[in-house]
Short mmCIF file of C-alpha atoms in Angstrom, two decimals:
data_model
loop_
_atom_site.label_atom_id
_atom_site.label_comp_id
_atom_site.label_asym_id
_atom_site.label_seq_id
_atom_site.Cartn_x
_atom_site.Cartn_y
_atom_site.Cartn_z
CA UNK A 1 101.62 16.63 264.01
CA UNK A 2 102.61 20.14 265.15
CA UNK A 3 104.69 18.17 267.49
CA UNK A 4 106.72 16.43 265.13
CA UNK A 5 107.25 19.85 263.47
CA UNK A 6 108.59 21.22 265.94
CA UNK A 7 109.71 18.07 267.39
CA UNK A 8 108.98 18.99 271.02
CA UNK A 9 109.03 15.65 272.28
CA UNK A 10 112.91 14.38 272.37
CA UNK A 11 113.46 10.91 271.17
CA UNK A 12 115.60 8.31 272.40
CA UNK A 13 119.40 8.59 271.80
CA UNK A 14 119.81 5.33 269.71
CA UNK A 15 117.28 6.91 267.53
CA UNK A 16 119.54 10.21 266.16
CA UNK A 17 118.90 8.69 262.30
CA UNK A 18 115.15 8.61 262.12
CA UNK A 19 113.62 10.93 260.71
CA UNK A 20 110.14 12.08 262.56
CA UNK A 21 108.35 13.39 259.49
CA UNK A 22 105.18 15.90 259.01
CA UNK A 23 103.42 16.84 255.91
CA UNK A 24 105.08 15.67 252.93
CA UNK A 25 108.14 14.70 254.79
CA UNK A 26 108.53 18.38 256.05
CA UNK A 27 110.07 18.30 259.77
CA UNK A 28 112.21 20.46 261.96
CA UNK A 29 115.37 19.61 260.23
CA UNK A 30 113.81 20.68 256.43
CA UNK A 31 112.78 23.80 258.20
CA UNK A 32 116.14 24.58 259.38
CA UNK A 33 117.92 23.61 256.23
CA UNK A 34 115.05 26.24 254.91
CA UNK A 35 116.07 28.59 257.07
CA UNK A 36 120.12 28.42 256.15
CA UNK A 37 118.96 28.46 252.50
CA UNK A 38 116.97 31.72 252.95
CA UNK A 39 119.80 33.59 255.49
CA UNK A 40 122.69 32.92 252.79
CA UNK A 41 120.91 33.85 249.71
CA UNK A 42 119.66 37.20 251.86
CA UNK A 43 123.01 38.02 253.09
CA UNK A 44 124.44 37.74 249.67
CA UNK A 45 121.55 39.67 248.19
CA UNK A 46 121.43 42.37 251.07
CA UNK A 47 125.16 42.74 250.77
CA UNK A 48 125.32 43.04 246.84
CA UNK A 49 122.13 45.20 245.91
CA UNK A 50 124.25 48.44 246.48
CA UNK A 51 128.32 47.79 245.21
CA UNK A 52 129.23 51.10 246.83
CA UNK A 53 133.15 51.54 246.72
CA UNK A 54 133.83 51.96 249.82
CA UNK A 55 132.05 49.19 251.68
CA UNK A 56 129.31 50.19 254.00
CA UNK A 57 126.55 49.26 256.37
CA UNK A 58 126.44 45.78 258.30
CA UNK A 59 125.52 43.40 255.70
CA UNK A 60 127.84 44.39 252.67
CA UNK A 61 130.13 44.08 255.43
CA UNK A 62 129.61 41.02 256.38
CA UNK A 63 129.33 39.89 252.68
CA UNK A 64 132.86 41.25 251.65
CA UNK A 65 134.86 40.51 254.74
CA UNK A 66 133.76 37.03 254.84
CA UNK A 67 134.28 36.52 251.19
CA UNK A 68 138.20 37.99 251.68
CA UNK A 69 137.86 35.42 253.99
CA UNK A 70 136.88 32.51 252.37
CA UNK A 71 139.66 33.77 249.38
CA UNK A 72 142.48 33.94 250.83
CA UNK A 73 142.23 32.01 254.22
CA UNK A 74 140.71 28.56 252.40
CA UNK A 75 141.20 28.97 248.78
CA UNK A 76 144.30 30.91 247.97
CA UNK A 77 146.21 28.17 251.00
CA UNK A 78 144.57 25.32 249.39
CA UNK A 79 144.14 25.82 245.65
CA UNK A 80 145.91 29.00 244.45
CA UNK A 81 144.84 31.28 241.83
CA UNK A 82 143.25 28.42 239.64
CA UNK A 83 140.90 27.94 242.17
CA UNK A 84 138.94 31.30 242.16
CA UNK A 85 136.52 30.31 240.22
CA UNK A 86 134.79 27.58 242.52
CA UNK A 87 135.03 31.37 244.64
CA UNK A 88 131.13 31.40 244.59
CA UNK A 89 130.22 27.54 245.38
CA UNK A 90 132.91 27.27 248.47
CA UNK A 91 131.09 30.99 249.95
CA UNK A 92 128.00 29.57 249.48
CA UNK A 93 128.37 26.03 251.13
CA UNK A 94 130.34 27.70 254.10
CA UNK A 95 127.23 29.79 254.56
CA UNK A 96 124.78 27.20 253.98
CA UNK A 97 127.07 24.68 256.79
CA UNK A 98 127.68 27.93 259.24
CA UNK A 99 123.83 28.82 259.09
CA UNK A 100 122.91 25.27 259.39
CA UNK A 101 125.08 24.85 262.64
CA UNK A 102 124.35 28.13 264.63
CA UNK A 103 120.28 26.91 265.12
CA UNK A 104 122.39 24.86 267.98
CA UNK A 105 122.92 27.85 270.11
CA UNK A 106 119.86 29.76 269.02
CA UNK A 107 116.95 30.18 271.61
CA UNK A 108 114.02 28.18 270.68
CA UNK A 109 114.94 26.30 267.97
CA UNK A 110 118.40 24.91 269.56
CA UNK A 111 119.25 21.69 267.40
CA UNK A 112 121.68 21.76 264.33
CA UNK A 113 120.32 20.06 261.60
CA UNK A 114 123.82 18.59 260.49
CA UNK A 115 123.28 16.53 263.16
CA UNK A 116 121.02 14.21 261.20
CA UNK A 117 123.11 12.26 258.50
CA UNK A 118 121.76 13.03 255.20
CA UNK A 119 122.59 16.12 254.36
CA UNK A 120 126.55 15.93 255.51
CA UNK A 121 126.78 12.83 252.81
CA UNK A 122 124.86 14.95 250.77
CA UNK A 123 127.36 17.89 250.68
CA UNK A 124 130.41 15.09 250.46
CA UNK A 125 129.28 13.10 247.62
CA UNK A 126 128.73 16.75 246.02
CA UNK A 127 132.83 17.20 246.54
CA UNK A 128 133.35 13.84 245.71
CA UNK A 129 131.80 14.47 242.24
CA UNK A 130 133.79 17.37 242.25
CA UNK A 131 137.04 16.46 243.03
CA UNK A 132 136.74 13.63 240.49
CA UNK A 133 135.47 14.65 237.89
CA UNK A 134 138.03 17.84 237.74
CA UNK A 135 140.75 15.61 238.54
CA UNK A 136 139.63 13.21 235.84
CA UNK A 137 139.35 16.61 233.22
CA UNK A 138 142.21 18.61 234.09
CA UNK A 139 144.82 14.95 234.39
CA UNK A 140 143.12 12.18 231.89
CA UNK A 141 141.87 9.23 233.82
CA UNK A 142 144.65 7.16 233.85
CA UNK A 143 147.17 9.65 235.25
CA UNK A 144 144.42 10.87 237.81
CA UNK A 145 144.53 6.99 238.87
CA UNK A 146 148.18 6.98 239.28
CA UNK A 147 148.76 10.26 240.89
CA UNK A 148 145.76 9.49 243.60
CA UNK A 149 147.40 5.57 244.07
CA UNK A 150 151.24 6.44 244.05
CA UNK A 151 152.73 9.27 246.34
CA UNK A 152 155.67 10.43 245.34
CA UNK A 153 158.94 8.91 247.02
CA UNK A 154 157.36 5.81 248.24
CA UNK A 155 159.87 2.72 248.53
CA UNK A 156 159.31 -0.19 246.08
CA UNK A 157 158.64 -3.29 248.35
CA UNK A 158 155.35 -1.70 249.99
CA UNK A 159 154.53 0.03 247.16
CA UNK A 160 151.16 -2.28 246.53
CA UNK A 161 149.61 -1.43 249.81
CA UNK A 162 150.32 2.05 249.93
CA UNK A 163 148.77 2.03 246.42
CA UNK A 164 145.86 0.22 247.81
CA UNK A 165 145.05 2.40 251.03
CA UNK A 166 145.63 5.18 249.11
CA UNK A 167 143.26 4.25 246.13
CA UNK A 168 140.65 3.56 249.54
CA UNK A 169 141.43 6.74 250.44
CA UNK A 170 140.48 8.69 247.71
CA UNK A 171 137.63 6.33 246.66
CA UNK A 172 135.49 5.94 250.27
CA UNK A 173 137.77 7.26 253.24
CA UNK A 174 137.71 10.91 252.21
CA UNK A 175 133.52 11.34 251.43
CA UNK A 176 133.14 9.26 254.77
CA UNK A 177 135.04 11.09 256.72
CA UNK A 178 134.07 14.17 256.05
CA UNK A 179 130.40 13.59 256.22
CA UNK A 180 130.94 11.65 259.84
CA UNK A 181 133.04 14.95 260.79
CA UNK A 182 130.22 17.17 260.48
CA UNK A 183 127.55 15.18 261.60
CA UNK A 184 129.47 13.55 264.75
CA UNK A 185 130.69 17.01 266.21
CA UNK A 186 127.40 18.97 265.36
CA UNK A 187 125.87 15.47 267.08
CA UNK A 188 127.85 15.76 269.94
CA UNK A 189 128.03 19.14 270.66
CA UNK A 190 123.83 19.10 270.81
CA UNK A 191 124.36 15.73 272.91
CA UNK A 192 126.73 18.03 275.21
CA UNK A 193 124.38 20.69 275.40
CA UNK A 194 121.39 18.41 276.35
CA UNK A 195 123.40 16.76 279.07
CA UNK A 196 124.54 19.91 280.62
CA UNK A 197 120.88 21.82 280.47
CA UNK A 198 118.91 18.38 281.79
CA UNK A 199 121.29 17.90 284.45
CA UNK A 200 120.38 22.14 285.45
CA UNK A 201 116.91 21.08 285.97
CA UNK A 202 117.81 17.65 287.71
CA UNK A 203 120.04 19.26 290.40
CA UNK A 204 117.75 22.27 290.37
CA UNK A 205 114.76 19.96 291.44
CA UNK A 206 116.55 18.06 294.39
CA UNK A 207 117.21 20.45 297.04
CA UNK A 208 119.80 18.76 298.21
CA UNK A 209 121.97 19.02 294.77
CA UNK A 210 121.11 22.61 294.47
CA UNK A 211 124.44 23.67 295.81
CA UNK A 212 126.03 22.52 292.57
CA UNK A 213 123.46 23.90 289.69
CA UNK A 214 125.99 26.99 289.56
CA UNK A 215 128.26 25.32 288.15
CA UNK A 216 126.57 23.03 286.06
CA UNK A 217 124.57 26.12 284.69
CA UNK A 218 128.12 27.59 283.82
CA UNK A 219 129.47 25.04 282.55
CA UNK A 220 126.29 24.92 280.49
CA UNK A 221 126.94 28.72 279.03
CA UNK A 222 130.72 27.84 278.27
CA UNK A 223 129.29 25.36 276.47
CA UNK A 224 126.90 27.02 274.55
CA UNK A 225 130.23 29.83 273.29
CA UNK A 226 132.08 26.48 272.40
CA UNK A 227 129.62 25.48 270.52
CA UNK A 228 129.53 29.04 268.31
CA UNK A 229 133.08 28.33 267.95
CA UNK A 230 132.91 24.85 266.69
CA UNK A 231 129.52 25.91 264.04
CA UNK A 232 132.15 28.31 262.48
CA UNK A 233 134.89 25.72 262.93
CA UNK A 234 133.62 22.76 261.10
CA UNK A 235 131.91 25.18 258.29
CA UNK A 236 135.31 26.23 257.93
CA UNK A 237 137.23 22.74 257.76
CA UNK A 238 134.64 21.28 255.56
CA UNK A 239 134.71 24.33 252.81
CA UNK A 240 138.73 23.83 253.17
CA UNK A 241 138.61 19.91 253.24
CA UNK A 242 136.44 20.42 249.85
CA UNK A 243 139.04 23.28 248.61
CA UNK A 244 142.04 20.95 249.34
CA UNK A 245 140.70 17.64 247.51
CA UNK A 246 139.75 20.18 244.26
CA UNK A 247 143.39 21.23 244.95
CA UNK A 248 145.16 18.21 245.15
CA UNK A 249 143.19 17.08 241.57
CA UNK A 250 144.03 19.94 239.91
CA UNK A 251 147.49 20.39 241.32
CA UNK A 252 149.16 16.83 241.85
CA UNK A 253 151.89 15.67 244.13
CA UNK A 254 155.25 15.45 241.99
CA UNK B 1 116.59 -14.77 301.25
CA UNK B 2 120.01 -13.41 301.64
CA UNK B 3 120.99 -9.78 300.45
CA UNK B 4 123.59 -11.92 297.83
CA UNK B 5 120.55 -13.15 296.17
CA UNK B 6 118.55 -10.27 296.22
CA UNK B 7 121.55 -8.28 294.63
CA UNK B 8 122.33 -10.97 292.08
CA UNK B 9 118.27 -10.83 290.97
CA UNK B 10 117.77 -9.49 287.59
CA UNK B 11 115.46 -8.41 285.14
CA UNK B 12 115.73 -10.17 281.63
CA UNK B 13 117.42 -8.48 279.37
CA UNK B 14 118.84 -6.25 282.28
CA UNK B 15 122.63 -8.07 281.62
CA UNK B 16 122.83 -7.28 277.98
CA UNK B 17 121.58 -3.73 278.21
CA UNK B 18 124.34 -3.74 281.34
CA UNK B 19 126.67 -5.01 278.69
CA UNK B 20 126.17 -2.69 275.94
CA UNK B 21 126.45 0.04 277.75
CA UNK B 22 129.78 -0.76 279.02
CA UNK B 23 130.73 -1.70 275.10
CA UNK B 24 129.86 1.41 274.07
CA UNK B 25 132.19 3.50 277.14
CA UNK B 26 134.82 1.30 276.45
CA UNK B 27 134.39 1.86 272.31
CA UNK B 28 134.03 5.27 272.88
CA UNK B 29 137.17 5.60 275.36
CA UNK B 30 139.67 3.27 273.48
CA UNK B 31 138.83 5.44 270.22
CA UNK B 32 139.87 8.69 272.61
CA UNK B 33 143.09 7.41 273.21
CA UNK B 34 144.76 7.91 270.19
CA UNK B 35 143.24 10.62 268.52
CA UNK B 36 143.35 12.73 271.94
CA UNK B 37 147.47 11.75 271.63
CA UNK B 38 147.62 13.21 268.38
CA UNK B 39 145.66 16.50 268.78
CA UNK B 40 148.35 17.33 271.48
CA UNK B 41 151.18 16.57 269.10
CA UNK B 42 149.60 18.46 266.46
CA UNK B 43 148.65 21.62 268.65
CA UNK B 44 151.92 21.84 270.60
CA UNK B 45 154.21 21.55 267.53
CA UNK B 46 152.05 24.12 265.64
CA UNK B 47 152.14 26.46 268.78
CA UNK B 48 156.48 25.88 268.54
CA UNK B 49 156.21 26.91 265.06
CA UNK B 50 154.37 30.04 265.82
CA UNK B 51 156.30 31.10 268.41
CA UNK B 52 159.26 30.22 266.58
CA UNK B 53 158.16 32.53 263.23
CA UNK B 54 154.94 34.69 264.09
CA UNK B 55 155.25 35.77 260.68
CA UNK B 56 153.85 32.58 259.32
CA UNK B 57 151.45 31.90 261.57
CA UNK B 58 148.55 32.38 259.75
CA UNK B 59 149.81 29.05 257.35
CA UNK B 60 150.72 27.54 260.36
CA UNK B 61 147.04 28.12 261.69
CA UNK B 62 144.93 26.85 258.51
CA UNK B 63 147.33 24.00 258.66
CA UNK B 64 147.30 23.04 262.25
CA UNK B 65 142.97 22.89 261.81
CA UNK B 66 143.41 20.71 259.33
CA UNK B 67 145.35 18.53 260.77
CA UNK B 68 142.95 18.74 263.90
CA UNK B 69 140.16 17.68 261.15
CA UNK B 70 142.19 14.58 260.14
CA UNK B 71 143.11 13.64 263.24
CA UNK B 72 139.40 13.91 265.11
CA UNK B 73 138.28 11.81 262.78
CA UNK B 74 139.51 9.13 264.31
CA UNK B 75 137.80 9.74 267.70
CA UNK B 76 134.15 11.01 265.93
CA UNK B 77 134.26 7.42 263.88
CA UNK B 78 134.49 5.76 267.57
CA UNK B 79 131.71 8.29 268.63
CA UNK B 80 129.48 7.49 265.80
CA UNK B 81 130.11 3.45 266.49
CA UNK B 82 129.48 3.66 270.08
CA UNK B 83 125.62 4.99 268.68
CA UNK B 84 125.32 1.99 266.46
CA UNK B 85 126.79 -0.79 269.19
CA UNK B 86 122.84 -2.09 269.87
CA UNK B 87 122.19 -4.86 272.88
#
């Protein structure tokens, strides 16, 4: 049971959607999602008990620069001043996704729990519900059905399947995609990292291979700052992919 | 018996496994193709456009990783099938 907690024994590749539970369903992916909860809700605390002026220590810091952040490199590209006010959920979901994906690279616990499904459709079926219903207040349904079907300055005689793939689009494609974007990079990024770090210890055990676990092994640590860089990567395109369809509902194509 | 027939002995079961593996490289590595294509167009223009105006290459920047999101998708969807391809 402690094994499955921890899950210590790896399972088989084919097997990346089942769910090894413990105690009331509790495994090592609940325990990271846990653990993202707790780290953004104490950064945000830590770095807004004191509102001193002039920002200082690490953690109000951290808390301000990466809100400027989060204003004007997703929200003021994507949305524009109307969009401030979803401020607070887009900070919190790029924290939640960041702190999520950086248990990859961290010693001991190194698996990102966005690798398993649920909670990437999850977190796109919360934008879908977002980006509909606003576009559904802020246009009237029937306009928000013919803004989404009909781009402007499309030529008559393929008009109906544009409409159609379009209509798709907005409908299925977009939720999809985005929740197979997170999970299939975080996925392959730990399937990278596996690889590399198993094939260490095979070339490390033959002595005849052991000429090439050097490079292996540093391939293995490039890998590892990739994979820092693609946690804050896809936190980032997934808060601005979320920004962009609230955007393009509130904001239509003319 | 002669090494032909030893090497064309097999276990059962051993062909389709043999099979699905290969399905899932060559799922995997047609669904590359493309998307790899694309992510160099995207990048290189982006990188013109910079160089071209550094002013605006923050835009340019937030724009060029989203269309690096669109465009991956492509190849992740081909990733994620290869998983679900079973023998």
């Amino acid at each position: 049971m402690i094994a499955s907690i921890l899950a210590l024994e790896v399972p088989s590749v084919p097997h990346v959607t089942i769910w090894e539970a413990g105690p009331l369903g509790f495994n090592k992916t609940a325990g990271i999602y846990f653990f993202a909860t707790f780290m953004t809700l104490l950064l945000i605390f830590l770095g807004t008990r004191q509102k001193r002026l002039v920002p200082a220590g690490f953690f109000q810091n951290t808390a301000e620069s990466s809100i400027d952040f989060v204003k004007n490199q997703i929200i003021m590209q994507t949305m524009g001043t109307d969009g401030l006010k979803y401020l607070p959920y887009m900070v919190t979901l790029f924290f939640f996704i960041f702190f999520s994906n950086i248990t990859e690279i961290l010693p001991g616990v190194q698996f990102p729990a966005n690798s398993r499904f649920a909670m990437p459709v999850v977190l796109s079926l919360i934008t879908w519900a977002m980006y509909m219903t606003v576009g559904i207040v802020k246009q009237g349904p029937l306009k928000f059905l013919k803004n989404s079907c009909i781009p402007p300055g499309v030529p008559k005689p393929i008009l109906p399947l544009v409409a159609l793939i379009e209509l798709l689009q907005v409908l299925i494609v977009r939720p999809f995609s985005q929740a197979v974007r997170l999970f299939a990079n975080m996925l392959a990024g730990h399937l990278i990292l596996v690889t590399f770090a198993v094939l260490c210890a095979a070339t490390w055990a033959a002595s005849i291979t052991l000429i090439i676990t050097p490079f292996t092994f540093l391939l293995l640590v490039a890998m590892t700052g990739f994979e820092i860089l693609v946690s804050f990567l896809q936190a980032f395109i997934f808060t601005i992919l979320t920004a962009l369809y609230i955007g393009t509902s509130m904001h239509p194509e003319h | 018996m002669s090494l032909l027939q030893l090497l064309a002995q097999q276990d059962p079961g051993e062909l389709e496994a043999g099979l699905t593996a290969v399905g899932r490289g060559i799922v995997y590595g047609g669904a590359a193709i493309g998307p790899g294509i694309g992510i160099g167009l995207v990048v290189g223009n982006a990188i013109t456009a910079m160089a071209r105006q550094p002013e605006s290459a923050g835009t340019v920047r937030t724009t060029m990783f989203l269309g690096i999101a669109f465009t991956e998708a492509l190849a992740l969807f081909g990733f994620v099938l290869a998983f679900i391809i079973s023998g």
